């Protein structure tokens, strides 16, 4: 009997269940194809089922790459006798393998795959996850594991937020004092940490194996208190706004003071001393070295919440840094505030709300800024905070997380939004993609990361990958399919949030 709707997330472009018996996965099935993909499939199937296939020319599971179709697309066919996955490229083949793993079902006949034909391709080019390693630091193993689980949902970008008021997290040989003096602590006085150049290479190598691009971010001109610990002459005195005092009252951590590590969670008080030759030399060193260390096309320059920077200085900074990055041969990415000042071609990252983009003066300004990126030939990454900020509490009584983005973000809210309707005047073709973000003010451990990222990352994954209009693209359809991912997540040791919105069953 054909399976009605298989538990696939993100849902593929076209799924055709076939009549006919399922494929029984037995240890003698064997697999053939490109070496990396064969190894990937063997590992993924072993992790899920305990069955370790062998690589043999005469195999019943065939993998190949044929160069036909959109980037990252694939075709998958299963019948009683054989499985074939054909990728347009190596990334497409890897996505097909992830789909195959989601199709595996355990029953009386052991592990089987339903007879099925799937044709699939992503809706958006950019499907990302941002991890803030500045508010709390996470070691390489946590990051590589997250890469694996994000790639399983067909994400293809890892954005690392590598610096903030609380710490600088990447060693640079041009500026060794940054990690010597500004990486020792995290929010709440927790231990800090940093990546060596070798660690950074290891993260990139792992991401590359998973067909993911790493985008590193050095945030400025705000979010730079830590820079002043290493180089006092580069930092302006903290600007203590009423908003900063409110945050100090609500969350503690003390008032930021120059030269002292900051362990609270207020934002918007720090600024580089723009216009000085020292700052210009610093930025040239930092972005120059980062460009050399990073094989991917993008460098993120931050640009958010610079409340301690005068408008003219802010514009000068954004213009200068985005030109610097462009001259280094990379494409700059910036938070949406930077729109009016960024060099042509800069990608804008939107972090406003899904539903608050009309009406207020601030919303109108944000919209105008996003259009500026597009006018300059850049595109837009959508990270609406009340849908894809994974640091928002999943429920009011959840132990971890913040609530500023319009209260808690349920799984349903993380799923119910449509990119092409998020920002007036930003059309489908202006959108590079979707990126979920895990800020880590309240997130301290790998277990915390799991509990906040899963299951809501799956919503962002489906919104970034799946076609907008499909019968399965409903909240009810999604929550049922999402429940089907539970057993695989449990087998992989992911401590996901067992949200009561999802019919998890025994998984
Ligand atoms: C806003 S969104 C920030 C971050 C915080 C986050 C907490 C954005 C570009 N900036 O500095 O960590 O809220 O949710």
Short mmCIF file of C-alpha atoms and ligand atoms in Angstrom, two decimals:
data_model
loop_
_atom_site.label_atom_id
_atom_site.label_comp_id
_atom_site.label_asym_id
_atom_site.label_seq_id
_atom_site.Cartn_x
_atom_site.Cartn_y
_atom_site.Cartn_z
CA UNK A 1 0.00 0.00 0.00
CA UNK A 2 1.42 3.41 -0.89
CA UNK A 3 2.37 5.60 2.07
CA UNK A 4 0.15 8.70 2.08
CA UNK A 5 2.46 11.43 3.37
CA UNK A 6 5.90 10.32 4.50
CA UNK A 7 7.38 12.12 7.52
CA UNK A 8 9.79 14.29 5.56
CA UNK A 9 11.03 17.67 6.82
CA UNK A 10 11.63 19.84 4.90
CA UNK A 11 8.93 18.54 2.58
CA UNK A 12 10.20 17.88 -0.95
CA UNK A 13 9.00 19.63 -4.07
CA UNK A 14 7.33 16.50 -5.42
CA UNK A 15 6.62 13.18 -3.73
CA UNK A 16 4.96 10.27 -5.53
CA UNK A 17 4.33 7.18 -3.42
CA UNK A 18 4.39 4.10 -5.69
CA UNK A 19 2.46 0.86 -5.62
CA UNK A 20 4.63 -2.08 -4.81
CA UNK A 21 6.48 -3.62 -1.93
CA UNK A 22 8.97 -1.65 0.12
CA UNK A 23 12.73 -2.04 -0.17
CA UNK A 24 14.06 -4.13 2.69
CA UNK A 25 17.29 -2.77 4.05
CA UNK A 26 19.50 -5.75 4.77
CA UNK A 27 23.25 -5.74 5.40
CA UNK A 28 23.89 -7.27 1.95
CA UNK A 29 22.18 -4.40 0.06
CA UNK A 30 25.52 -2.65 -0.55
CA UNK A 31 26.03 0.82 -1.98
CA UNK A 32 27.97 2.28 -4.88
CA UNK A 33 28.72 5.82 -6.07
CA UNK A 34 31.08 8.73 -5.35
CA UNK A 35 33.38 7.83 -2.44
CA UNK A 36 32.37 10.67 -0.09
CA UNK A 37 28.66 10.15 -0.63
CA UNK A 38 28.99 6.38 -0.15
CA UNK A 39 30.81 6.92 3.16
CA UNK A 40 28.18 9.50 4.19
CA UNK A 41 25.31 7.11 3.45
CA UNK A 42 26.97 4.17 5.23
CA UNK A 43 27.52 6.27 8.37
CA UNK A 44 24.05 7.79 8.33
CA UNK A 45 22.33 4.42 7.90
CA UNK A 46 24.50 2.80 10.56
CA UNK A 47 23.71 5.59 13.02
CA UNK A 48 19.98 5.26 12.39
CA UNK A 49 19.58 1.49 12.08
CA UNK A 50 22.75 -0.21 13.31
CA UNK A 51 23.05 -1.83 9.86
CA UNK A 52 26.46 -1.21 8.32
CA UNK A 53 26.36 -1.51 4.54
CA UNK A 54 29.44 -2.16 2.46
CA UNK A 55 30.66 -0.32 -0.61
CA UNK A 56 30.54 -2.61 -3.64
CA UNK A 57 30.26 -2.11 -7.37
CA UNK A 58 27.43 -4.60 -7.60
CA UNK A 59 25.06 -2.81 -5.20
CA UNK A 60 21.33 -2.32 -4.80
CA UNK A 61 21.74 1.27 -3.58
CA UNK A 62 23.12 3.51 -6.31
CA UNK A 63 24.32 7.06 -5.82
CA UNK A 64 25.43 9.43 -8.53
CA UNK A 65 25.86 13.03 -9.60
CA UNK A 66 24.78 13.88 -13.15
CA UNK A 67 24.99 17.69 -13.41
CA UNK A 68 21.33 18.00 -14.45
CA UNK A 69 18.91 20.27 -12.63
CA UNK A 70 19.03 23.19 -10.22
CA UNK A 71 21.88 23.53 -7.71
CA UNK A 72 21.37 21.23 -4.70
CA UNK A 73 18.53 19.33 -6.39
CA UNK A 74 18.21 15.57 -6.42
CA UNK A 75 15.97 12.74 -7.55
CA UNK A 76 15.29 9.67 -5.45
CA UNK A 77 13.64 6.40 -6.52
CA UNK A 78 12.90 3.43 -4.33
CA UNK A 79 11.28 0.19 -5.44
CA UNK A 80 11.30 -3.30 -4.04
CA UNK A 81 14.62 -4.11 -5.68
CA UNK A 82 16.73 -1.00 -5.70
CA UNK A 83 17.35 2.54 -4.51
CA UNK A 84 18.80 5.29 -6.69
CA UNK A 85 19.65 8.83 -5.66
CA UNK A 86 20.92 11.21 -8.33
CA UNK A 87 22.15 14.64 -7.34
CA UNK A 88 22.54 17.57 -9.71
CA UNK A 89 25.70 18.18 -7.68
CA UNK A 90 27.39 16.72 -4.61
CA UNK A 91 25.24 18.84 -2.27
CA UNK A 92 22.08 17.61 -3.98
CA UNK A 93 23.19 14.02 -3.55
CA UNK A 94 23.85 14.67 0.16
CA UNK A 95 20.34 16.13 0.53
CA UNK A 96 18.92 13.03 -1.15
CA UNK A 97 20.75 10.86 1.37
CA UNK A 98 19.18 12.89 4.22
CA UNK A 99 15.74 12.31 2.68
CA UNK A 100 16.47 8.59 2.40
CA UNK A 101 17.37 8.43 6.10
CA UNK A 102 14.08 10.16 7.00
CA UNK A 103 12.20 7.57 4.91
CA UNK A 104 13.63 4.61 6.89
CA UNK A 105 10.96 2.84 8.91
CA UNK A 106 11.35 0.04 11.46
CA UNK A 107 8.69 -2.67 11.48
CA UNK A 108 8.13 -6.40 11.60
CA UNK A 109 10.10 -6.80 8.39
CA UNK A 110 13.06 -4.96 9.89
CA UNK A 111 14.13 -1.63 8.36
CA UNK A 112 12.38 -0.72 5.11
CA UNK A 113 12.03 2.13 2.65
CA UNK A 114 8.66 2.72 0.97
CA UNK A 115 8.36 2.47 -2.80
CA UNK A 116 8.49 6.13 -3.79
CA UNK A 117 9.71 8.71 -6.29
CA UNK A 118 10.87 12.12 -5.17
CA UNK A 119 12.08 15.15 -7.10
CA UNK A 120 13.39 17.90 -4.95
CA UNK A 121 15.14 21.26 -5.08
CA UNK A 122 15.42 24.17 -2.64
CA UNK A 123 13.19 27.23 -2.79
CA UNK A 124 15.93 29.55 -1.45
CA UNK A 125 19.70 29.52 -1.96
CA UNK A 126 20.55 30.44 1.62
CA UNK A 127 19.25 28.32 4.49
CA UNK A 128 21.20 29.21 7.57
CA UNK A 129 21.71 28.84 11.27
CA UNK A 130 23.51 31.50 13.29
CA UNK A 131 25.29 30.52 16.49
CA UNK A 132 26.41 33.20 18.96
CA UNK A 133 29.66 31.94 20.50
CA UNK A 134 30.39 35.34 22.10
CA UNK A 135 27.77 35.48 24.88
CA UNK A 136 28.67 31.89 25.70
CA UNK A 137 31.49 30.00 24.07
CA UNK A 138 30.93 26.54 22.58
CA UNK A 139 33.78 24.15 21.79
CA UNK A 140 34.43 22.73 18.32
CA UNK A 141 32.62 19.43 19.07
CA UNK A 142 29.40 21.24 19.87
CA UNK A 143 29.62 23.19 16.63
CA UNK A 144 30.43 20.20 14.40
CA UNK A 145 27.59 18.21 15.93
CA UNK A 146 25.22 21.11 15.28
CA UNK A 147 26.47 21.25 11.70
CA UNK A 148 25.53 17.57 11.27
CA UNK A 149 22.04 18.02 12.66
CA UNK A 150 21.42 21.24 10.72
CA UNK A 151 22.64 19.61 7.49
CA UNK A 152 20.18 16.78 8.15
CA UNK A 153 17.46 19.41 7.70
CA UNK A 154 19.12 20.55 4.46
CA UNK A 155 20.52 23.78 5.87
CA UNK A 156 23.59 24.99 4.02
CA UNK A 157 24.98 27.95 5.98
CA UNK A 158 26.52 28.25 9.44
CA UNK A 159 26.88 31.87 10.55
CA UNK A 160 29.23 32.23 13.53
CA UNK A 161 28.79 35.37 15.63
CA UNK A 162 32.43 35.52 16.76
CA UNK A 163 32.63 38.74 18.73
CA UNK A 164 30.44 40.80 21.02
CA UNK A 165 30.64 42.91 24.15
CA UNK A 166 31.25 39.79 26.24
CA UNK A 167 34.15 38.28 24.32
CA UNK A 168 36.28 37.87 21.20
CA UNK A 169 36.31 34.23 20.09
CA UNK A 170 38.76 33.77 17.21
CA UNK A 171 42.55 33.99 17.50
CA UNK A 172 44.09 36.30 14.89
CA UNK A 173 47.84 36.32 14.41
CA UNK A 174 47.75 40.01 13.44
CA UNK A 175 46.04 40.90 16.74
CA UNK A 176 47.00 38.28 19.35
CA UNK A 177 45.87 40.46 22.27
CA UNK A 178 42.22 39.94 21.31
CA UNK A 179 42.04 36.38 22.62
CA UNK A 180 44.75 36.91 25.23
CA UNK A 181 42.82 39.69 26.94
CA UNK A 182 39.23 39.58 25.72
CA UNK A 183 38.13 35.94 25.61
CA UNK A 184 38.30 34.84 29.23
CA UNK A 185 34.68 35.21 30.32
CA UNK A 186 31.08 34.78 29.16
CA UNK A 187 27.69 36.04 30.31
CA UNK A 188 27.07 35.47 34.01
CA UNK A 189 30.78 35.15 34.71
CA UNK A 190 30.86 31.73 33.04
CA UNK A 191 34.18 30.63 31.53
CA UNK A 192 35.02 32.05 28.12
CA UNK A 193 37.08 30.45 25.39
CA UNK A 194 38.15 30.98 21.83
CA UNK A 195 38.90 29.12 18.62
CA UNK A 196 42.47 28.81 17.46
CA UNK A 197 43.11 29.10 13.73
CA UNK A 198 43.27 25.29 13.66
CA UNK A 199 39.88 25.05 15.42
CA UNK A 200 38.37 27.43 12.88
CA UNK A 201 39.83 25.36 10.03
CA UNK A 202 38.39 22.21 11.61
CA UNK A 203 34.92 23.78 11.79
CA UNK A 204 35.14 24.89 8.17
CA UNK A 205 36.39 21.48 7.03
CA UNK A 206 33.52 19.78 8.81
CA UNK A 207 31.00 22.21 7.36
CA UNK A 208 32.43 21.70 3.89
CA UNK A 209 32.00 17.93 4.20
CA UNK A 210 28.35 18.69 4.97
CA UNK A 211 28.11 21.12 2.01
CA UNK A 212 27.70 24.06 4.36
CA UNK A 213 29.26 27.49 3.99
CA UNK A 214 30.63 29.19 7.10
CA UNK A 215 29.96 32.94 7.42
CA UNK A 216 32.06 34.53 10.18
CA UNK A 217 30.85 37.74 11.82
CA UNK A 218 32.84 40.43 13.59
CA UNK A 219 30.18 42.79 14.85
CA UNK A 220 30.78 46.57 14.83
CA UNK A 221 30.76 49.45 15.46
CA UNK A 222 28.62 48.49 18.51
CA UNK A 223 28.87 45.17 20.35
CA UNK A 224 32.60 45.86 20.70
CA UNK A 225 33.21 46.27 24.43
CA UNK A 226 35.61 43.29 24.39
CA UNK A 227 37.82 44.98 21.79
CA UNK A 228 38.50 47.70 24.37
CA UNK A 229 39.88 45.11 26.83
CA UNK A 230 42.63 44.30 24.35
CA UNK A 231 43.06 47.76 22.79
CA UNK A 232 41.68 50.52 25.06
CA UNK A 233 42.54 53.19 22.48
CA UNK A 234 40.06 51.68 19.98
CA UNK A 235 36.98 51.86 22.22
CA UNK A 236 34.77 54.82 23.09
CA UNK A 237 33.53 55.13 26.67
CA UNK A 238 30.32 53.10 27.23
CA UNK A 239 27.10 55.00 26.51
CA UNK A 240 24.69 54.18 29.33
CA UNK A 241 21.23 54.66 27.80
CA UNK A 242 17.95 54.13 29.70
CA UNK A 243 17.66 50.83 27.81
CA UNK A 244 20.98 49.67 29.20
CA UNK A 245 19.89 50.58 32.75
CA UNK A 246 16.62 48.68 32.25
CA UNK A 247 18.55 45.58 31.18
CA UNK A 248 20.88 45.92 34.16
CA UNK A 249 17.87 46.13 36.49
CA UNK A 250 16.09 43.17 34.90
CA UNK A 251 19.02 40.82 34.31
CA UNK A 252 21.83 42.03 36.61
CA UNK A 253 25.43 41.87 35.50
CA UNK A 254 26.32 45.41 36.54
CA UNK A 255 26.74 48.55 34.47
CA UNK A 256 29.32 48.21 31.69
CA UNK A 257 32.63 49.88 32.56
CA UNK A 258 35.60 50.51 30.27
CA UNK A 259 38.46 48.07 30.75
CA UNK A 260 36.39 45.55 32.75
CA UNK A 261 35.03 42.34 31.16
CA UNK A 262 31.28 42.64 30.63
CA UNK A 263 29.20 39.67 31.79
CA UNK A 264 25.67 41.13 31.64
CA UNK A 265 23.27 41.09 28.67
CA UNK A 266 22.55 44.75 27.95
CA UNK A 267 23.13 45.82 24.33
CA UNK A 268 23.95 48.97 22.45
CA UNK A 269 26.38 50.72 24.84
CA UNK A 270 29.73 50.13 23.16
CA UNK A 271 31.28 51.74 20.10
CA UNK A 272 34.59 51.78 18.31
CA UNK A 273 36.21 55.23 18.05
CA UNK A 274 35.33 55.77 14.43
CA UNK A 275 37.51 57.95 12.23
CA UNK A 276 40.78 57.24 14.02
CA UNK A 277 43.73 55.73 12.08
CA UNK A 278 44.05 53.10 14.83
CA UNK A 279 40.53 51.82 14.21
CA UNK A 280 41.10 51.81 10.44
CA UNK A 281 44.30 49.77 10.90
CA UNK A 282 42.49 47.39 13.26
CA UNK A 283 39.65 46.77 10.80
CA UNK A 284 42.10 46.21 7.95
CA UNK A 285 43.95 43.60 10.04
CA UNK A 286 40.84 41.87 11.32
CA UNK A 287 38.90 41.62 8.06
CA UNK A 288 42.05 41.02 6.03
CA UNK A 289 43.00 38.02 8.15
CA UNK A 290 39.43 36.79 8.30
CA UNK A 291 39.19 36.92 4.51
CA UNK A 292 42.35 34.81 4.24
CA UNK A 293 41.09 32.26 6.76
CA UNK A 294 37.61 31.91 5.25
CA UNK A 295 37.09 30.05 1.95
CA UNK A 296 33.39 30.99 1.66
CA UNK A 297 32.28 34.10 -0.24
CA UNK A 298 30.79 36.06 2.68
CA UNK A 299 32.05 38.07 5.67
CA UNK A 300 29.42 39.43 8.09
CA UNK A 301 30.22 42.88 9.46
CA UNK A 302 27.43 43.15 12.08
CA UNK A 303 26.09 46.70 12.24
CA UNK A 304 23.21 46.10 14.69
CA UNK A 305 22.16 48.09 17.73
CA UNK A 306 24.91 50.72 17.59
CA UNK A 307 23.09 53.03 20.02
CA UNK A 308 26.39 54.39 21.35
CA UNK A 309 27.54 55.58 17.89
CA UNK A 310 26.62 58.95 16.32
CA UNK A 311 24.67 58.58 13.04
CA UNK A 312 27.38 60.10 10.85
CA UNK A 313 30.04 57.88 12.44
CA UNK A 314 27.83 54.85 11.98
CA UNK A 315 27.37 55.59 8.27
CA UNK A 316 31.11 56.16 7.84
CA UNK A 317 31.89 52.90 9.60
CA UNK A 318 29.42 50.79 7.61
CA UNK A 319 30.48 52.37 4.32
CA UNK A 320 34.15 51.83 5.11
CA UNK A 321 33.90 48.25 6.34
CA UNK A 322 31.62 47.06 3.55
CA UNK A 323 34.01 48.59 0.98
CA UNK A 324 36.96 46.98 2.76
CA UNK A 325 35.29 43.57 2.61
CA UNK A 326 34.38 44.09 -1.04
CA UNK A 327 37.97 45.06 -1.84
CA UNK A 328 39.10 41.87 -0.11
CA UNK A 329 37.08 39.96 -2.69
CA UNK A 330 34.29 38.96 -0.31
CA UNK A 331 30.60 39.83 -0.20
CA UNK A 332 29.67 41.78 2.93
CA UNK A 333 26.62 40.80 4.97
CA UNK A 334 25.17 43.23 7.53
CA UNK A 335 22.22 43.47 9.92
CA UNK A 336 19.38 45.52 8.48
CA UNK A 337 20.24 48.81 10.22
CA UNK A 338 23.20 49.15 7.83
CA UNK A 339 21.04 49.40 4.68
CA UNK A 340 21.40 53.06 3.79
CA UNK A 341 25.17 53.18 4.33
CA UNK A 342 26.41 49.84 3.00
CA UNK A 343 28.46 49.45 -0.18
CA UNK A 344 26.58 48.19 -3.26
CA UNK A 345 26.18 44.44 -3.27
CA UNK A 346 25.98 44.09 0.51
CA UNK A 347 23.53 41.44 1.71
CA UNK A 348 21.09 42.70 4.36
CA UNK A 349 19.91 40.51 7.22
CA UNK A 350 16.46 41.39 8.54
CA UNK A 351 15.77 40.80 12.23
CA UNK A 352 12.49 42.68 12.73
CA UNK A 353 9.15 41.01 13.33
CA UNK A 354 7.07 39.01 10.87
CA UNK A 355 3.94 41.07 11.44
CA UNK A 356 5.24 44.45 12.60
CA UNK A 357 6.66 45.65 9.33
CA UNK A 358 3.98 48.22 8.62
CA UNK A 359 2.55 51.10 10.55
CA UNK A 360 5.31 52.52 12.73
CA UNK A 361 8.00 54.96 11.69
CA UNK A 362 10.64 52.45 12.71
CA UNK A 363 9.06 49.78 10.52
CA UNK A 364 8.98 52.16 7.56
CA UNK A 365 12.64 52.93 8.08
CA UNK A 366 13.57 49.27 8.34
CA UNK A 367 11.68 48.51 5.15
CA UNK A 368 13.40 51.38 3.37
CA UNK A 369 16.80 50.15 4.53
CA UNK A 370 16.14 46.65 3.29
CA UNK A 371 15.16 48.04 -0.09
CA UNK A 372 18.49 49.91 -0.13
CA UNK A 373 20.38 46.62 -0.06
CA UNK A 374 18.33 45.41 -3.00
CA UNK A 375 18.76 48.68 -4.90
CA UNK A 376 22.53 48.31 -4.49
CA UNK A 377 22.41 44.89 -6.09
CA UNK A 378 22.42 42.95 -2.84
CA UNK A 379 19.76 40.66 -1.51
CA UNK A 380 18.07 39.99 1.79
CA UNK A 381 18.34 37.21 4.37
CA UNK A 382 15.24 36.93 6.52
CA UNK A 383 15.63 36.26 10.24
CA UNK A 384 12.34 37.53 11.68
CA UNK A 385 12.98 37.53 15.40
CA UNK A 386 9.47 36.48 16.46
CA UNK A 387 9.69 33.37 14.25
CA UNK A 388 13.31 32.21 13.91
CA UNK A 389 15.14 33.58 16.96
CA UNK A 390 15.77 30.28 18.66
CA UNK A 391 16.78 32.02 21.89
CA UNK A 392 13.18 33.07 22.49
CA UNK A 393 11.41 30.98 25.12
CA UNK A 394 9.35 28.23 23.46
CA UNK A 395 6.67 28.69 26.16
CA UNK A 396 6.13 31.25 28.92
CA UNK A 397 7.23 28.78 31.61
CA UNK A 398 10.31 27.48 29.77
CA UNK A 399 13.47 27.71 31.88
CA UNK A 400 15.72 29.10 29.13
CA UNK A 401 15.40 32.00 26.78
CA UNK A 402 14.29 35.60 26.40
CA UNK A 403 10.90 37.02 25.42
CA UNK A 404 11.55 40.42 23.85
CA UNK A 405 10.48 39.27 20.36
CA UNK A 406 6.78 39.53 21.03
CA UNK A 407 6.67 36.95 23.84
CA UNK A 408 7.48 33.23 23.59
CA UNK A 409 7.88 31.62 20.16
CA UNK A 410 5.90 28.41 19.89
CA UNK A 411 6.67 25.84 17.21
CA UNK A 412 3.50 26.95 15.48
CA UNK A 413 4.63 30.56 15.38
CA UNK A 414 8.07 29.50 14.14
CA UNK A 415 6.30 27.74 11.24
CA UNK A 416 3.46 30.08 10.27
CA UNK A 417 5.11 32.81 8.23
CA UNK A 418 5.75 33.39 4.57
CA UNK A 419 9.04 34.99 3.41
CA UNK A 420 7.58 36.77 0.39
CA UNK A 421 5.08 38.55 2.67
CA UNK A 422 7.51 39.44 5.48
CA UNK A 423 8.72 42.83 4.29
CA UNK A 424 6.64 45.04 1.96
CA UNK A 425 8.58 45.72 -1.21
CA UNK A 426 10.97 42.80 -0.72
CA UNK A 427 9.93 40.28 -3.33
CA UNK A 428 10.69 36.58 -3.63
CA UNK A 429 13.52 37.27 -6.05
CA UNK A 430 15.08 39.77 -3.61
CA UNK A 431 15.32 37.13 -0.91
CA UNK A 432 18.54 35.16 -0.69
CA UNK A 433 17.07 32.99 2.01
CA UNK A 434 16.16 32.35 5.60
CA UNK A 435 18.36 32.12 8.67
CA UNK A 436 17.48 31.01 12.19
CA UNK A 437 19.59 32.47 15.01
CA UNK A 438 20.63 31.15 18.38
CA UNK A 439 21.79 34.02 20.58
CA UNK A 440 23.25 32.58 23.74
CA UNK A 441 22.76 34.98 26.63
CA UNK A 442 20.79 32.27 28.48
CA UNK A 443 22.26 29.23 26.68
CA UNK A 444 25.25 27.64 28.41
CA UNK A 445 25.56 23.97 27.46
CA UNK A 446 25.14 21.59 24.56
CA UNK A 447 21.92 20.38 26.22
CA UNK A 448 20.65 23.97 26.30
CA UNK A 449 21.51 24.32 22.60
CA UNK A 450 19.55 21.16 21.72
CA UNK A 451 16.53 22.21 23.75
CA UNK A 452 16.30 25.60 22.03
CA UNK A 453 17.29 24.61 18.48
CA UNK A 454 15.09 21.52 18.14
CA UNK A 455 12.38 21.27 16.99
CA UNK A 456 12.04 24.92 15.90
CA UNK A 457 15.00 24.80 13.50
CA UNK A 458 12.92 22.37 11.45
CA UNK A 459 10.36 25.14 10.83
CA UNK A 460 13.01 27.47 9.44
CA UNK A 461 14.40 24.60 7.36
CA UNK A 462 11.04 23.90 5.74
CA UNK A 463 10.31 27.57 5.12
CA UNK A 464 13.70 27.95 3.45
CA UNK A 465 13.55 24.77 1.39
CA UNK A 466 9.98 23.73 0.58
CA UNK A 467 7.66 25.32 -2.00
CA UNK A 468 5.24 27.81 -0.45
CA UNK A 469 2.19 26.25 -2.03
CA UNK A 470 1.84 22.54 -1.42
CA UNK A 471 -0.97 20.58 0.19
CA UNK A 472 1.44 19.34 2.86
CA UNK A 473 2.61 22.86 3.76
CA UNK A 474 0.07 23.37 6.55
CA UNK A 475 0.68 23.61 10.27
CA UNK A 476 -1.24 20.37 10.83
CA UNK A 477 0.71 18.57 8.14
CA UNK A 478 3.98 19.90 9.51
CA UNK A 479 3.38 18.96 13.13
CA UNK A 480 2.48 15.41 12.14
CA UNK A 481 5.59 15.06 9.96
CA UNK A 482 7.73 16.69 12.63
CA UNK A 483 6.62 14.06 15.14
CA UNK A 484 8.07 11.50 12.72
CA UNK A 485 11.52 13.03 13.19
CA UNK A 486 11.45 12.34 16.94
CA UNK A 487 12.83 8.77 16.82
CA UNK A 488 15.75 9.79 14.60
CA UNK A 489 16.57 12.72 16.86
CA UNK A 490 16.40 10.47 19.92
CA UNK A 491 18.68 7.93 18.23
CA UNK A 492 21.12 10.75 17.44
CA UNK A 493 21.14 11.83 21.09
CA UNK A 494 19.47 15.19 20.45
CA UNK A 495 17.74 16.44 23.60
CA UNK A 496 14.98 18.23 21.67
CA UNK A 497 12.20 20.13 23.40
CA UNK A 498 9.21 17.78 23.58
CA UNK A 499 6.83 20.60 22.83
CA UNK A 500 3.22 19.70 23.71
CA UNK A 501 2.21 21.14 20.33
CA UNK A 502 3.70 18.11 18.56
CA UNK A 503 2.22 14.57 18.72
CA UNK A 504 5.58 12.94 19.47
CA UNK A 505 4.24 9.51 20.44
CA UNK A 506 6.74 7.22 22.11
CA UNK A 507 9.78 8.71 20.35
C1 LIG B 1 19.26 41.27 19.45
S1 LIG B 1 19.27 40.69 16.62
C2 LIG B 1 20.58 41.23 19.03
C3 LIG B 1 21.55 40.45 19.79
C4 LIG B 1 20.95 39.79 20.99
C5 LIG B 1 19.57 39.27 20.67
C6 LIG B 1 18.94 38.52 21.80
C7 LIG B 1 20.55 41.43 16.65
C8 LIG B 1 21.11 41.71 15.37
N1 LIG B 1 21.03 41.78 17.85
O1 LIG B 1 22.64 41.25 20.17
O2 LIG B 1 21.78 38.74 21.37
O3 LIG B 1 18.76 40.35 20.31
O4 LIG B 1 17.75 37.93 21.39
#
